[in-house]
Amino acid sequence: MNSKAVLSQAEVGQIIKAARAEAQANQWAVTIVVVDDGGHPLALERLDGCAPSSAYIATEKARTSALGRRESKSYEDMVNSGRYAFLSAPVLTSLEGGVPIVFDGQVIGAIGVSGVKPEQDAQVAKAGAQCLE
């Protein structure tokens, strides 16, 4: 039988804290969502001044990254490269800002961020995802 790490609330708190610090250092109002490896929400934090719709978008970015085992940007890149069939794929969003959380070579969850430019969302998400390394 295989075994793998799972995110506890302690790690989820660390991830949120690292992502929040990155967003606040840049004065970006974002929503940060952490999900488990099945895409189920473990935590959501919407910073002051962030649009309510970002909570939905950040969740879908995280879920897409967890289920796809890759950054959500890769799906956006596929569509932008002309693979329009991916618009009907069972991923939930093809927007940049979802990043898998990898531990010991396995995806154990993901983080999604929404509220600023796509590359800024990804920057915040990566700060959170990489804090456990």
mmCIF file with all atom_site columns, N, CA and C in Angstrom, residues 52-107:
data_model
loop_
_atom_site.group_PDB
_atom_site.id
_atom_site.type_symbol
_atom_site.label_atom_id
_atom_site.label_alt_id
_atom_site.label_comp_id
_atom_site.label_asym_id
_atom_site.label_entity_id
_atom_site.label_seq_id
_atom_site.pdbx_PDB_ins_code
_atom_site.Cartn_x
_atom_site.Cartn_y
_atom_site.Cartn_z
_atom_site.occupancy
_atom_site.B_iso_or_equiv
_atom_site.pdbx_formal_charge
_atom_site.auth_seq_id
_atom_site.auth_comp_id
_atom_site.auth_asym_id
_atom_site.auth_atom_id
_atom_site.pdbx_PDB_model_num
ATOM 1   N N  . PRO A 1 52  ? -15.521 40.370 -4.020  1.00 0.00 ? 52  PRO A N  1
ATOM 2   C CA . PRO A 1 52  ? -16.120 39.100 -3.601  1.00 0.00 ? 52  PRO A CA 1
ATOM 3   C C  . PRO A 1 52  ? -16.000 37.982 -4.630  1.00 0.00 ? 52  PRO A C  1
ATOM 4   N N  . SER A 1 53  ? -16.055 38.309 -5.919  1.00 0.00 ? 53  SER A N  1
ATOM 5   C CA . SER A 1 53  ? -15.969 37.277 -6.955  1.00 0.00 ? 53  SER A CA 1
ATOM 6   C C  . SER A 1 53  ? -14.636 36.546 -6.936  1.00 0.00 ? 53  SER A C  1
ATOM 7   N N  . SER A 1 54  ? -13.617 37.170 -6.360  1.00 0.00 ? 54  SER A N  1
ATOM 8   C CA . SER A 1 54  ? -12.298 36.532 -6.330  1.00 0.00 ? 54  SER A CA 1
ATOM 9   C C  . SER A 1 54  ? -12.306 35.274 -5.461  1.00 0.00 ? 54  SER A C  1
ATOM 10  N N  . ALA A 1 55  ? -13.217 35.183 -4.502  1.00 0.00 ? 55  ALA A N  1
ATOM 11  C CA . ALA A 1 55  ? -13.291 33.985 -3.666  1.00 0.00 ? 55  ALA A CA 1
ATOM 12  C C  . ALA A 1 55  ? -13.663 32.766 -4.514  1.00 0.00 ? 55  ALA A C  1
ATOM 13  N N  . TYR A 1 56  ? -14.584 32.936 -5.413  1.00 0.00 ? 56  TYR A N  1
ATOM 14  C CA . TYR A 1 56  ? -14.981 31.845 -6.309  1.00 0.00 ? 56  TYR A CA 1
ATOM 15  C C  . TYR A 1 56  ? -13.838 31.500 -7.268  1.00 0.00 ? 56  TYR A C  1
ATOM 16  N N  . ILE A 1 57  ? -13.251 32.517 -7.876  1.00 0.00 ? 57  ILE A N  1
ATOM 17  C CA . ILE A 1 57  ? -12.212 32.297 -8.884  1.00 0.00 ? 57  ILE A CA 1
ATOM 18  C C  . ILE A 1 57  ? -10.986 31.638 -8.260  1.00 0.00 ? 57  ILE A C  1
ATOM 19  N N  . ALA A 1 58  ? -10.551 32.109 -7.092  1.00 0.00 ? 58  ALA A N  1
ATOM 20  C CA . ALA A 1 58  ? -9.381  31.524 -6.428  1.00 0.00 ? 58  ALA A CA 1
ATOM 21  C C  . ALA A 1 58  ? -9.625  30.062 -6.082  1.00 0.00 ? 58  ALA A C  1
ATOM 22  N N  . THR A 1 59  ? -10.825 29.743 -5.647  1.00 0.00 ? 59  THR A N  1
ATOM 23  C CA . THR A 1 59  ? -11.167 28.359 -5.315  1.00 0.00 ? 59  THR A CA 1
ATOM 24  C C  . THR A 1 59  ? -11.072 27.478 -6.549  1.00 0.00 ? 59  THR A C  1
ATOM 25  N N  . GLU A 1 60  ? -11.589 27.948 -7.663  1.00 0.00 ? 60  GLU A N  1
ATOM 26  C CA . GLU A 1 60  ? -11.553 27.155 -8.895  1.00 0.00 ? 60  GLU A CA 1
ATOM 27  C C  . GLU A 1 60  ? -10.133 27.005 -9.431  1.00 0.00 ? 60  GLU A C  1
ATOM 28  N N  . LYS A 1 61  ? -9.305  28.034 -9.285  1.00 0.00 ? 61  LYS A N  1
ATOM 29  C CA . LYS A 1 61  ? -7.905  27.929 -9.689  1.00 0.00 ? 61  LYS A CA 1
ATOM 30  C C  . LYS A 1 61  ? -7.204  26.851 -8.859  1.00 0.00 ? 61  LYS A C  1
ATOM 31  N N  . ALA A 1 62  ? -7.418  26.877 -7.548  1.00 0.00 ? 62  ALA A N  1
ATOM 32  C CA . ALA A 1 62  ? -6.796  25.878 -6.674  1.00 0.00 ? 62  ALA A CA 1
ATOM 33  C C  . ALA A 1 62  ? -7.291  24.478 -7.011  1.00 0.00 ? 62  ALA A C  1
ATOM 34  N N  . ARG A 1 63  ? -8.582  24.332 -7.193  1.00 0.00 ? 63  ARG A N  1
ATOM 35  C CA . ARG A 1 63  ? -9.160  23.023 -7.505  1.00 0.00 ? 63  ARG A CA 1
ATOM 36  C C  . ARG A 1 63  ? -8.606  22.485 -8.822  1.00 0.00 ? 63  ARG A C  1
ATOM 37  N N  . THR A 1 64  ? -8.520  23.327 -9.827  1.00 0.00 ? 64  THR A N  1
ATOM 38  C CA . THR A 1 64  ? -7.974  22.926 -11.120 1.00 0.00 ? 64  THR A CA 1
ATOM 39  C C  . THR A 1 64  ? -6.534  22.456 -10.975 1.00 0.00 ? 64  THR A C  1
ATOM 40  N N  . SER A 1 65  ? -5.750  23.189 -10.212 1.00 0.00 ? 65  SER A N  1
ATOM 41  C CA . SER A 1 65  ? -4.350  22.825 -10.020 1.00 0.00 ? 65  SER A CA 1
ATOM 42  C C  . SER A 1 65  ? -4.206  21.510 -9.267  1.00 0.00 ? 65  SER A C  1
ATOM 43  N N  . ALA A 1 66  ? -5.017  21.307 -8.249  1.00 0.00 ? 66  ALA A N  1
ATOM 44  C CA . ALA A 1 66  ? -4.947  20.058 -7.476  1.00 0.00 ? 66  ALA A CA 1
ATOM 45  C C  . ALA A 1 66  ? -5.348  18.863 -8.329  1.00 0.00 ? 66  ALA A C  1
ATOM 46  N N  . LEU A 1 67  ? -6.452  18.972 -9.034  1.00 0.00 ? 67  LEU A N  1
ATOM 47  C CA . LEU A 1 67  ? -6.941  17.848 -9.830  1.00 0.00 ? 67  LEU A CA 1
ATOM 48  C C  . LEU A 1 67  ? -6.063  17.581 -11.047 1.00 0.00 ? 67  LEU A C  1
ATOM 49  N N  . GLY A 1 68  ? -5.515  18.635 -11.638 1.00 0.00 ? 68  GLY A N  1
ATOM 50  C CA . GLY A 1 68  ? -4.665  18.483 -12.810 1.00 0.00 ? 68  GLY A CA 1
ATOM 51  C C  . GLY A 1 68  ? -3.217  18.195 -12.477 1.00 0.00 ? 68  GLY A C  1
ATOM 52  N N  . ARG A 1 69  ? -2.865  18.355 -11.203 1.00 0.00 ? 69  ARG A N  1
ATOM 53  C CA . ARG A 1 69  ? -1.493  18.103 -10.743 1.00 0.00 ? 69  ARG A CA 1
ATOM 54  C C  . ARG A 1 69  ? -0.473  18.998 -11.448 1.00 0.00 ? 69  ARG A C  1
ATOM 55  N N  . ARG A 1 70  ? -0.897  20.230 -11.776 1.00 0.00 ? 70  ARG A N  1
ATOM 56  C CA . ARG A 1 70  ? -0.023  21.194 -12.450 1.00 0.00 ? 70  ARG A CA 1
ATOM 57  C C  . ARG A 1 70  ? -0.578  22.592 -12.234 1.00 0.00 ? 70  ARG A C  1
ATOM 58  N N  . GLU A 1 71  ? 0.214   23.591 -12.609 1.00 0.00 ? 71  GLU A N  1
ATOM 59  C CA . GLU A 1 71  ? -0.258  24.971 -12.492 1.00 0.00 ? 71  GLU A CA 1
ATOM 60  C C  . GLU A 1 71  ? -1.431  25.196 -13.445 1.00 0.00 ? 71  GLU A C  1
ATOM 61  N N  . SER A 1 72  ? -2.397  25.956 -12.996 1.00 0.00 ? 72  SER A N  1
ATOM 62  C CA . SER A 1 72  ? -3.562  26.241 -13.838 1.00 0.00 ? 72  SER A CA 1
ATOM 63  C C  . SER A 1 72  ? -3.164  26.997 -15.099 1.00 0.00 ? 72  SER A C  1
ATOM 64  N N  . LYS A 1 73  ? -2.056  27.713 -15.054 1.00 0.00 ? 73  LYS A N  1
ATOM 65  C CA . LYS A 1 73  ? -1.582  28.445 -16.226 1.00 0.00 ? 73  LYS A CA 1
ATOM 66  C C  . LYS A 1 73  ? -1.326  27.518 -17.413 1.00 0.00 ? 73  LYS A C  1
ATOM 67  N N  . SER A 1 74  ? -0.944  26.278 -17.157 1.00 0.00 ? 74  SER A N  1
ATOM 68  C CA . SER A 1 74  ? -0.659  25.366 -18.266 1.00 0.00 ? 74  SER A CA 1
ATOM 69  C C  . SER A 1 74  ? -1.896  25.153 -19.140 1.00 0.00 ? 74  SER A C  1
ATOM 70  N N  . TYR A 1 75  ? -3.077  25.165 -18.522 1.00 0.00 ? 75  TYR A N  1
ATOM 71  C CA . TYR A 1 75  ? -4.311  25.029 -19.308 1.00 0.00 ? 75  TYR A CA 1
ATOM 72  C C  . TYR A 1 75  ? -4.584  26.301 -20.102 1.00 0.00 ? 75  TYR A C  1
ATOM 73  N N  . GLU A 1 76  ? -4.329  27.440 -19.488 1.00 0.00 ? 76  GLU A N  1
ATOM 74  C CA . GLU A 1 76  ? -4.486  28.708 -20.193 1.00 0.00 ? 76  GLU A CA 1
ATOM 75  C C  . GLU A 1 76  ? -3.545  28.750 -21.404 1.00 0.00 ? 76  GLU A C  1
ATOM 76  N N  . ASP A 1 77  ? -2.302  28.295 -21.201 1.00 0.00 ? 77  ASP A N  1
ATOM 77  C CA . ASP A 1 77  ? -1.329  28.279 -22.294 1.00 0.00 ? 77  ASP A CA 1
ATOM 78  C C  . ASP A 1 77  ? -1.791  27.379 -23.439 1.00 0.00 ? 77  ASP A C  1
ATOM 79  N N  . MET A 1 78  ? -2.393  26.229 -23.106 1.00 0.00 ? 78  MET A N  1
ATOM 80  C CA . MET A 1 78  ? -2.885  25.320 -24.141 1.00 0.00 ? 78  MET A CA 1
ATOM 81  C C  . MET A 1 78  ? -3.962  25.987 -24.992 1.00 0.00 ? 78  MET A C  1
ATOM 82  N N  . VAL A 1 79  ? -4.898  26.637 -24.342 1.00 0.00 ? 79  VAL A N  1
ATOM 83  C CA . VAL A 1 79  ? -5.980  27.309 -25.060 1.00 0.00 ? 79  VAL A CA 1
ATOM 84  C C  . VAL A 1 79  ? -5.422  28.451 -25.905 1.00 0.00 ? 79  VAL A C  1
ATOM 85  N N  . ASN A 1 80  ? -4.522  29.242 -25.304 1.00 0.00 ? 80  ASN A N  1
ATOM 86  C CA . ASN A 1 80  ? -3.946  30.376 -26.033 1.00 0.00 ? 80  ASN A CA 1
ATOM 87  C C  . ASN A 1 80  ? -3.073  29.927 -27.196 1.00 0.00 ? 80  ASN A C  1
ATOM 88  N N  . SER A 1 81  ? -2.595  28.688 -27.168 1.00 0.00 ? 81  SER A N  1
ATOM 89  C CA . SER A 1 81  ? -1.787  28.145 -28.260 1.00 0.00 ? 81  SER A CA 1
ATOM 90  C C  . SER A 1 81  ? -2.651  27.520 -29.351 1.00 0.00 ? 81  SER A C  1
ATOM 91  N N  . GLY A 1 82  ? -3.957  27.604 -29.203 1.00 0.00 ? 82  GLY A N  1
ATOM 92  C CA . GLY A 1 82  ? -4.847  27.101 -30.239 1.00 0.00 ? 82  GLY A CA 1
ATOM 93  C C  . GLY A 1 82  ? -5.522  25.783 -29.933 1.00 0.00 ? 82  GLY A C  1
ATOM 94  N N  . ARG A 1 83  ? -5.281  25.208 -28.769 1.00 0.00 ? 83  ARG A N  1
ATOM 95  C CA . ARG A 1 83  ? -5.947  23.949 -28.406 1.00 0.00 ? 83  ARG A CA 1
ATOM 96  C C  . ARG A 1 83  ? -7.306  24.264 -27.785 1.00 0.00 ? 83  ARG A C  1
ATOM 97  N N  . TYR A 1 84  ? -8.203  24.780 -28.613 1.00 0.00 ? 84  TYR A N  1
ATOM 98  C CA . TYR A 1 84  ? -9.508  25.231 -28.141 1.00 0.00 ? 84  TYR A CA 1
ATOM 99  C C  . TYR A 1 84  ? -10.370 24.110 -27.590 1.00 0.00 ? 84  TYR A C  1
ATOM 100 N N  . ALA A 1 85  ? -10.061 22.886 -27.957 1.00 0.00 ? 85  ALA A N  1
ATOM 101 C CA . ALA A 1 85  ? -10.810 21.752 -27.423 1.00 0.00 ? 85  ALA A CA 1
ATOM 102 C C  . ALA A 1 85  ? -10.685 21.688 -25.907 1.00 0.00 ? 85  ALA A C  1
ATOM 103 N N  . PHE A 1 86  ? -9.604  22.271 -25.370 1.00 0.00 ? 86  PHE A N  1
ATOM 104 C CA . PHE A 1 86  ? -9.423  22.249 -23.921 1.00 0.00 ? 86  PHE A CA 1
ATOM 105 C C  . PHE A 1 86  ? -10.453 23.103 -23.193 1.00 0.00 ? 86  PHE A C  1
ATOM 106 N N  . LEU A 1 87  ? -11.156 23.954 -23.921 1.00 0.00 ? 87  LEU A N  1
ATOM 107 C CA . LEU A 1 87  ? -12.221 24.741 -23.298 1.00 0.00 ? 87  LEU A CA 1
ATOM 108 C C  . LEU A 1 87  ? -13.342 23.852 -22.776 1.00 0.00 ? 87  LEU A C  1
ATOM 109 N N  . SER A 1 88  ? -13.456 22.644 -23.339 1.00 0.00 ? 88  SER A N  1
ATOM 110 C CA . SER A 1 88  ? -14.499 21.721 -22.888 1.00 0.00 ? 88  SER A CA 1
ATOM 111 C C  . SER A 1 88  ? -13.947 20.638 -21.961 1.00 0.00 ? 88  SER A C  1
ATOM 112 N N  . ALA A 1 89  ? -12.667 20.760 -21.575 1.00 0.00 ? 89  ALA A N  1
ATOM 113 C CA . ALA A 1 89  ? -12.054 19.777 -20.665 1.00 0.00 ? 89  ALA A CA 1
ATOM 114 C C  . ALA A 1 89  ? -12.668 19.908 -19.276 1.00 0.00 ? 89  ALA A C  1
ATOM 115 N N  . PRO A 1 90  ? -12.590 18.851 -18.485 1.00 0.00 ? 90  PRO A N  1
ATOM 116 C CA . PRO A 1 90  ? -13.218 18.891 -17.164 1.00 0.00 ? 90  PRO A CA 1
ATOM 117 C C  . PRO A 1 90  ? -12.440 19.682 -16.104 1.00 0.00 ? 90  PRO A C  1
ATOM 118 N N  . VAL A 1 91  ? -11.512 20.540 -16.541 1.00 0.00 ? 91  VAL A N  1
ATOM 119 C CA . VAL A 1 91  ? -10.868 21.436 -15.580 1.00 0.00 ? 91  VAL A CA 1
ATOM 120 C C  . VAL A 1 91  ? -11.820 22.598 -15.332 1.00 0.00 ? 91  VAL A C  1
ATOM 121 N N  . LEU A 1 92  ? -11.672 23.238 -14.199 1.00 0.00 ? 92  LEU A N  1
ATOM 122 C CA . LEU A 1 92  ? -12.670 24.218 -13.807 1.00 0.00 ? 92  LEU A CA 1
ATOM 123 C C  . LEU A 1 92  ? -12.337 25.636 -14.227 1.00 0.00 ? 92  LEU A C  1
ATOM 124 N N  . THR A 1 93  ? -11.065 25.943 -14.347 1.00 0.00 ? 93  THR A N  1
ATOM 125 C CA . THR A 1 93  ? -10.686 27.249 -14.864 1.00 0.00 ? 93  THR A CA 1
ATOM 126 C C  . THR A 1 93  ? -9.339  27.142 -15.544 1.00 0.00 ? 93  THR A C  1
ATOM 127 N N  . SER A 1 94  ? -9.167  27.908 -16.576 1.00 0.00 ? 94  SER A N  1
ATOM 128 C CA . SER A 1 94  ? -7.900  27.917 -17.308 1.00 0.00 ? 94  SER A CA 1
ATOM 129 C C  . SER A 1 94  ? -7.196  29.242 -17.090 1.00 0.00 ? 94  SER A C  1
ATOM 130 N N  . LEU A 1 95  ? -7.242  29.751 -15.873 1.00 0.00 ? 95  LEU A N  1
ATOM 131 C CA . LEU A 1 95  ? -6.650  31.041 -15.558 1.00 0.00 ? 95  LEU A CA 1
ATOM 132 C C  . LEU A 1 95  ? -5.417  30.859 -14.682 1.00 0.00 ? 95  LEU A C  1
ATOM 133 N N  . GLU A 1 96  ? -4.403  31.671 -14.912 1.00 0.00 ? 96  GLU A N  1
ATOM 134 C CA . GLU A 1 96  ? -3.174  31.612 -14.122 1.00 0.00 ? 96  GLU A CA 1
ATOM 135 C C  . GLU A 1 96  ? -3.444  32.009 -12.675 1.00 0.00 ? 96  GLU A C  1
ATOM 136 N N  . GLY A 1 97  ? -2.781  31.324 -11.747 1.00 0.00 ? 97  GLY A N  1
ATOM 137 C CA . GLY A 1 97  ? -2.922  31.651 -10.325 1.00 0.00 ? 97  GLY A CA 1
ATOM 138 C C  . GLY A 1 97  ? -3.194  30.447 -9.452  1.00 0.00 ? 97  GLY A C  1
ATOM 139 N N  . GLY A 1 98  ? -3.267  29.248 -10.037 1.00 0.00 ? 98  GLY A N  1
ATOM 140 C CA . GLY A 1 98  ? -3.401  28.008 -9.280  1.00 0.00 ? 98  GLY A CA 1
ATOM 141 C C  . GLY A 1 98  ? -2.085  27.261 -9.332  1.00 0.00 ? 98  GLY A C  1
ATOM 142 N N  . VAL A 1 99  ? -1.560  26.873 -8.153  1.00 0.00 ? 99  VAL A N  1
ATOM 143 C CA . VAL A 1 99  ? -0.246  26.229 -8.076  1.00 0.00 ? 99  VAL A CA 1
ATOM 144 C C  . VAL A 1 99  ? -0.346  25.001 -7.178  1.00 0.00 ? 99  VAL A C  1
ATOM 145 N N  . PRO A 1 100 ? 0.163   23.855 -7.648  1.00 0.00 ? 100 PRO A N  1
ATOM 146 C CA . PRO A 1 100 ? 0.125   22.665 -6.794  1.00 0.00 ? 100 PRO A CA 1
ATOM 147 C C  . PRO A 1 100 ? 1.087   22.796 -5.613  1.00 0.00 ? 100 PRO A C  1
ATOM 148 N N  . ILE A 1 101 ? 0.738   22.137 -4.521  1.00 0.00 ? 101 ILE A N  1
ATOM 149 C CA . ILE A 1 101 ? 1.616   22.047 -3.364  1.00 0.00 ? 101 ILE A CA 1
ATOM 150 C C  . ILE A 1 101 ? 2.211   20.648 -3.406  1.00 0.00 ? 101 ILE A C  1
ATOM 151 N N  . VAL A 1 102 ? 3.518   20.582 -3.571  1.00 0.00 ? 102 VAL A N  1
ATOM 152 C CA . VAL A 1 102 ? 4.210   19.307 -3.758  1.00 0.00 ? 102 VAL A CA 1
ATOM 153 C C  . VAL A 1 102 ? 5.078   19.031 -2.533  1.00 0.00 ? 102 VAL A C  1
ATOM 154 N N  . PHE A 1 103 ? 4.958   17.807 -2.029  1.00 0.00 ? 103 PHE A N  1
ATOM 155 C CA . PHE A 1 103 ? 5.788   17.357 -0.908  1.00 0.00 ? 103 PHE A CA 1
ATOM 156 C C  . PHE A 1 103 ? 6.275   15.954 -1.205  1.00 0.00 ? 103 PHE A C  1
ATOM 157 N N  . ASP A 1 104 ? 7.562   15.746 -1.116  1.00 0.00 ? 104 ASP A N  1
ATOM 158 C CA . ASP A 1 104 ? 8.156   14.438 -1.355  1.00 0.00 ? 104 ASP A CA 1
ATOM 159 C C  . ASP A 1 104 ? 7.770   13.888 -2.729  1.00 0.00 ? 104 ASP A C  1
ATOM 160 N N  . GLY A 1 105 ? 7.700   14.796 -3.716  1.00 0.00 ? 105 GLY A N  1
ATOM 161 C CA . GLY A 1 105 ? 7.416   14.395 -5.083  1.00 0.00 ? 105 GLY A CA 1
ATOM 162 C C  . GLY A 1 105 ? 5.957   14.148 -5.410  1.00 0.00 ? 105 GLY A C  1
ATOM 163 N N  . GLN A 1 106 ? 5.058   14.368 -4.443  1.00 0.00 ? 106 GLN A N  1
ATOM 164 C CA . GLN A 1 106 ? 3.627   14.128 -4.673  1.00 0.00 ? 106 GLN A CA 1
ATOM 165 C C  . GLN A 1 106 ? 2.821   15.400 -4.437  1.00 0.00 ? 106 GLN A C  1
ATOM 166 N N  . VAL A 1 107 ? 1.794   15.586 -5.241  1.00 0.00 ? 107 VAL A N  1
ATOM 167 C CA . VAL A 1 107 ? 0.882   16.719 -5.042  1.00 0.00 ? 107 VAL A CA 1
ATOM 168 C C  . VAL A 1 107 ? -0.009  16.385 -3.857  1.00 0.00 ? 107 VAL A C  1
#
